[in-house]
Amino acid sequence: MLPVNEIFETIQGEACKSGTPSVFLRLQACPVRCPWCDSKHTWVADPANQVSIAEITAKVEDTNTWAMMSPREILLAVQGFRARHVVITGGEPAAYDLQPLTTLLIKSGFSVQVETSGTHAIQVHPCTWVTISPKIGMPGGLVVLDEALRRGNEIKHCVGKPADIEKLLALNIPREFMPMIWLQPLSQSRKATKLCIQEATARDWRVSIQTHKFLGVR
Ligand code: SF4
């Protein structure tokens, strides 16, 4: 059983899967505590905010309500959309054992992606695409795990200033395990975008822009 904050259809706007019609499954609870987090309503799975599955599947706003759902109930919900790519996000989805859910979704014909901070061991079906957005030195006190980095298919790193590049380099990411690193300009600022272009060009990395914001979707 997993605590689900929301399920909605959109276009994946970031990194390698950018442009892919996707069903986003947002799980509740995250201990990482990034100060700039735009999903603070997902941080705590407060029993007082538990609601019915029907309320969660009908939800259209960012709120701290959540419902406990089994993998089969989640499958039924995502089958109600047209997209055949499922993005499991949070919150921190890797805080949970995602083997049963990712296996069921993949065996049912979906491709599956997990977006995680890299601070937890990643328990997923081997065909799951794992995007690590490393959260380094956050107030929650968790560290980015080597085993998470080794499981990642790509890294997506938000960059606002040169120190953000230094933090990423300090992880000593093994290149043989990490074929693609995406730098994502913070808030699409001109300065951050210029820095991302410079660093990506110098290091043969990539630049990820949040295309969903240009498309005007969530
Ligand atoms: S890991 Fe994600 S959900 Fe958790 S605090 Fe950081 S930005 Fe927010």
Coordinates of C-alpha atoms and ligand atoms in Angstrom, one line a residue:
M1 CA 0.0 0.0 0.0
L2 CA 1.3 3.5 -0.9
P3 CA 0.1 6.9 0.2
V4 CA -0.9 8.8 -2.9
N5 CA -1.2 12.6 -3.0
E6 CA -2.4 12.9 -6.6
I7 CA -2.6 11.3 -10.1
F8 CA -2.8 13.4 -13.2
E9 CA -2.0 13.3 -16.9
T10 CA 0.5 15.8 -18.4
I11 CA 3.6 16.0 -20.5
Q12 CA 6.9 15.1 -18.9
G13 CA 8.9 18.3 -19.3
E14 CA 12.3 17.5 -18.0
A15 CA 15.5 15.6 -19.0
C16 CA 15.6 12.5 -21.2
K17 CA 11.8 11.7 -21.2
S18 CA 10.9 15.3 -22.0
G19 CA 7.9 15.5 -24.4
T20 CA 6.5 12.1 -23.3
P21 CA 2.7 12.1 -22.4
S22 CA 2.7 10.8 -18.9
V23 CA 0.6 9.9 -15.9
F24 CA 2.2 11.5 -12.8
L25 CA 1.7 9.6 -9.6
R26 CA 2.7 11.7 -6.6
L27 CA 3.4 9.9 -3.4
Q28 CA 3.0 11.5 0.0
A29 CA 5.8 12.1 2.5
C30 CA 9.4 13.3 2.1
P31 CA 12.0 13.6 4.8
V32 CA 14.6 15.6 2.7
R33 CA 13.2 19.1 3.4
C34 CA 14.6 21.2 0.6
P35 CA 14.1 24.8 1.5
W36 CA 12.9 25.7 -2.1
C37 CA 10.6 22.7 -2.4
D38 CA 7.5 23.5 -4.4
S39 CA 5.7 20.4 -3.0
K40 CA 5.8 21.1 0.7
H41 CA 2.3 19.9 0.9
T42 CA 3.7 16.3 0.3
W43 CA 6.1 16.3 3.2
V44 CA 4.0 14.6 5.9
A45 CA 1.4 11.9 5.6
D46 CA -0.7 13.2 8.5
P47 CA -3.5 10.7 9.3
A48 CA -5.8 13.6 9.7
N49 CA -5.5 14.3 6.0
Q50 CA -6.2 10.8 4.8
V51 CA -9.2 10.8 2.4
S52 CA -10.9 8.4 0.0
I53 CA -9.3 7.1 -3.2
A54 CA -12.2 8.8 -5.1
E55 CA -11.2 12.2 -3.6
I56 CA -7.6 11.7 -4.7
T57 CA -8.4 10.7 -8.3
A58 CA -10.7 13.7 -8.6
K59 CA -8.2 16.1 -7.1
V60 CA -7.0 19.1 -9.2
E61 CA -5.3 21.3 -6.6
D62 CA -2.0 21.0 -4.6
T63 CA -3.2 20.0 -1.1
N64 CA -1.9 17.8 1.7
T65 CA -4.7 15.2 1.4
W66 CA -3.7 11.6 0.4
A67 CA -5.2 8.2 0.1
M68 CA -3.7 4.8 0.8
M69 CA -3.8 2.7 -2.5
S70 CA -2.7 -0.7 -3.4
P71 CA -0.7 -1.3 -6.6
R72 CA -3.8 -2.8 -8.3
E73 CA -5.9 0.3 -7.3
I74 CA -3.1 2.5 -8.7
L75 CA -3.1 0.5 -12.0
L76 CA -6.8 0.9 -12.3
A77 CA -6.5 4.6 -11.9
V78 CA -3.7 5.1 -14.4
Q79 CA -5.5 2.9 -16.9
G80 CA -8.2 5.6 -16.9
F81 CA -5.8 8.0 -18.7
R82 CA -4.5 7.8 -22.3
A83 CA -0.7 8.2 -21.6
R84 CA 1.2 4.9 -21.3
H85 CA 4.2 6.3 -19.4
V86 CA 3.9 6.6 -15.6
V87 CA 6.1 8.9 -13.6
I88 CA 6.3 8.1 -9.9
T89 CA 7.3 11.3 -8.1
G90 CA 6.8 12.9 -4.7
G91 CA 7.4 13.6 -2.0
E92 CA 10.2 11.0 -2.0
P93 CA 8.9 7.9 -3.8
A94 CA 12.1 5.9 -3.0
A95 CA 11.1 6.0 0.7
Y96 CA 8.8 3.1 -0.3
D97 CA 9.4 -0.3 -1.8
L98 CA 8.2 0.3 -5.3
Q99 CA 9.0 -3.3 -6.6
P100 CA 5.3 -4.5 -6.5
L101 CA 3.9 -1.3 -8.2
T102 CA 6.6 -0.9 -10.9
T103 CA 6.4 -4.6 -11.7
L104 CA 2.6 -4.5 -12.1
L105 CA 2.7 -1.4 -14.2
I106 CA 5.4 -2.7 -16.5
K107 CA 3.8 -6.1 -16.9
S108 CA 0.6 -4.2 -17.8
G109 CA 2.3 -2.5 -20.7
F110 CA 3.3 0.8 -19.2
S111 CA 6.8 2.3 -19.2
V112 CA 7.7 3.6 -15.7
Q113 CA 10.0 6.3 -14.5
V114 CA 10.9 7.2 -10.9
E115 CA 12.1 10.6 -9.8
T116 CA 14.1 10.6 -6.6
S117 CA 16.5 12.6 -4.5
G118 CA 19.0 9.8 -4.3
T119 CA 18.8 9.7 -0.5
H120 CA 17.1 6.2 -0.3
A121 CA 17.9 2.8 -1.8
I122 CA 15.8 2.4 -4.9
Q123 CA 13.6 -0.6 -5.0
V124 CA 12.0 -0.9 -8.5
H125 CA 11.6 -3.4 -11.4
P126 CA 14.8 -3.5 -13.4
C127 CA 13.2 -1.9 -16.5
T128 CA 12.2 1.2 -14.5
W129 CA 13.9 4.4 -15.7
V130 CA 15.4 6.2 -12.7
T131 CA 16.0 9.9 -12.6
I132 CA 18.1 11.1 -9.7
S133 CA 17.8 14.7 -8.7
P134 CA 20.5 14.7 -6.0
K135 CA 19.5 16.7 -3.0
I136 CA 22.9 17.5 -1.3
G137 CA 23.2 18.9 2.2
M138 CA 19.5 19.5 2.8
P139 CA 18.0 20.3 6.2
G140 CA 16.6 16.7 6.5
G141 CA 20.2 15.6 7.1
L142 CA 20.1 12.7 4.5
V143 CA 23.0 12.0 2.2
V144 CA 22.9 11.0 -1.4
L145 CA 23.7 7.3 -1.6
D146 CA 26.3 5.8 -3.9
E147 CA 24.0 2.8 -4.5
A148 CA 21.2 5.2 -5.7
L149 CA 23.6 6.9 -8.0
R150 CA 24.7 3.6 -9.5
R151 CA 21.0 2.6 -10.1
G152 CA 20.2 5.9 -11.8
N153 CA 19.8 6.1 -15.6
E154 CA 20.2 9.9 -15.5
I155 CA 21.0 12.8 -13.2
K156 CA 19.0 15.9 -13.3
H157 CA 20.5 18.7 -11.2
C158 CA 19.1 22.2 -10.6
V159 CA 21.7 24.9 -11.0
G160 CA 21.5 28.5 -9.9
K161 CA 25.1 29.3 -9.2
P162 CA 28.6 27.8 -9.6
A163 CA 28.5 26.3 -6.1
D164 CA 25.8 24.0 -7.4
I165 CA 28.1 22.5 -10.0
E166 CA 30.8 22.0 -7.3
K167 CA 28.3 20.1 -5.1
L168 CA 27.5 17.8 -8.0
L169 CA 31.2 17.2 -8.8
A170 CA 31.8 16.4 -5.1
L171 CA 29.5 13.4 -5.4
N172 CA 32.3 11.7 -7.5
I173 CA 29.7 10.2 -9.7
P174 CA 31.1 7.1 -11.4
R175 CA 30.9 7.9 -15.1
E176 CA 30.5 4.2 -16.1
F177 CA 27.2 4.1 -14.2
M178 CA 25.9 7.5 -15.2
P179 CA 25.7 8.1 -19.0
M180 CA 23.8 11.3 -18.9
I181 CA 23.9 14.4 -16.6
W182 CA 21.3 17.1 -17.1
L183 CA 21.8 20.6 -15.7
Q184 CA 18.5 22.4 -15.2
P185 CA 18.6 26.2 -14.8
L186 CA 16.9 27.3 -11.6
S187 CA 13.7 29.3 -12.3
Q188 CA 14.8 29.6 -15.9
S189 CA 16.9 32.6 -15.0
R190 CA 19.1 34.0 -17.7
K191 CA 22.2 33.8 -15.4
A192 CA 21.6 30.2 -14.5
T193 CA 20.8 29.2 -18.1
K194 CA 24.1 30.7 -19.2
L195 CA 26.0 28.8 -16.5
C196 CA 24.3 25.5 -17.5
I197 CA 25.1 26.0 -21.2
Q198 CA 28.8 26.8 -20.3
E199 CA 29.2 23.8 -18.0
A200 CA 27.3 21.3 -20.1
T201 CA 29.3 22.3 -23.2
A202 CA 32.6 22.0 -21.3
R203 CA 31.8 18.6 -19.8
D204 CA 29.7 16.9 -22.5
W205 CA 26.6 17.0 -20.2
R206 CA 23.1 18.2 -21.2
V207 CA 20.9 21.2 -20.5
S208 CA 17.3 20.4 -19.3
I209 CA 14.7 23.1 -19.6
Q210 CA 11.3 22.7 -18.0
T211 CA 9.4 22.4 -21.3
H212 CA 6.1 21.8 -19.5
K213 CA 6.2 25.4 -18.4
F214 CA 6.6 26.6 -22.0
L215 CA 3.7 24.3 -22.9
G216 CA 1.6 25.8 -20.1
V217 CA 0.8 22.4 -18.5
R218 CA 1.5 21.1 -15.0
Ligands
SF4_1 S1 13.2 15.9 -2.3 FE1 11.6 16.8 -3.6 S2 9.7 16.7 -2.4 FE2 11.4 16.3 -1.0 S3 11.8 18.3 -0.1 FE3 13.2 18.1 -1.8 S4 12.1 19.0 -3.6 FE4 10.6 18.7 -2.0

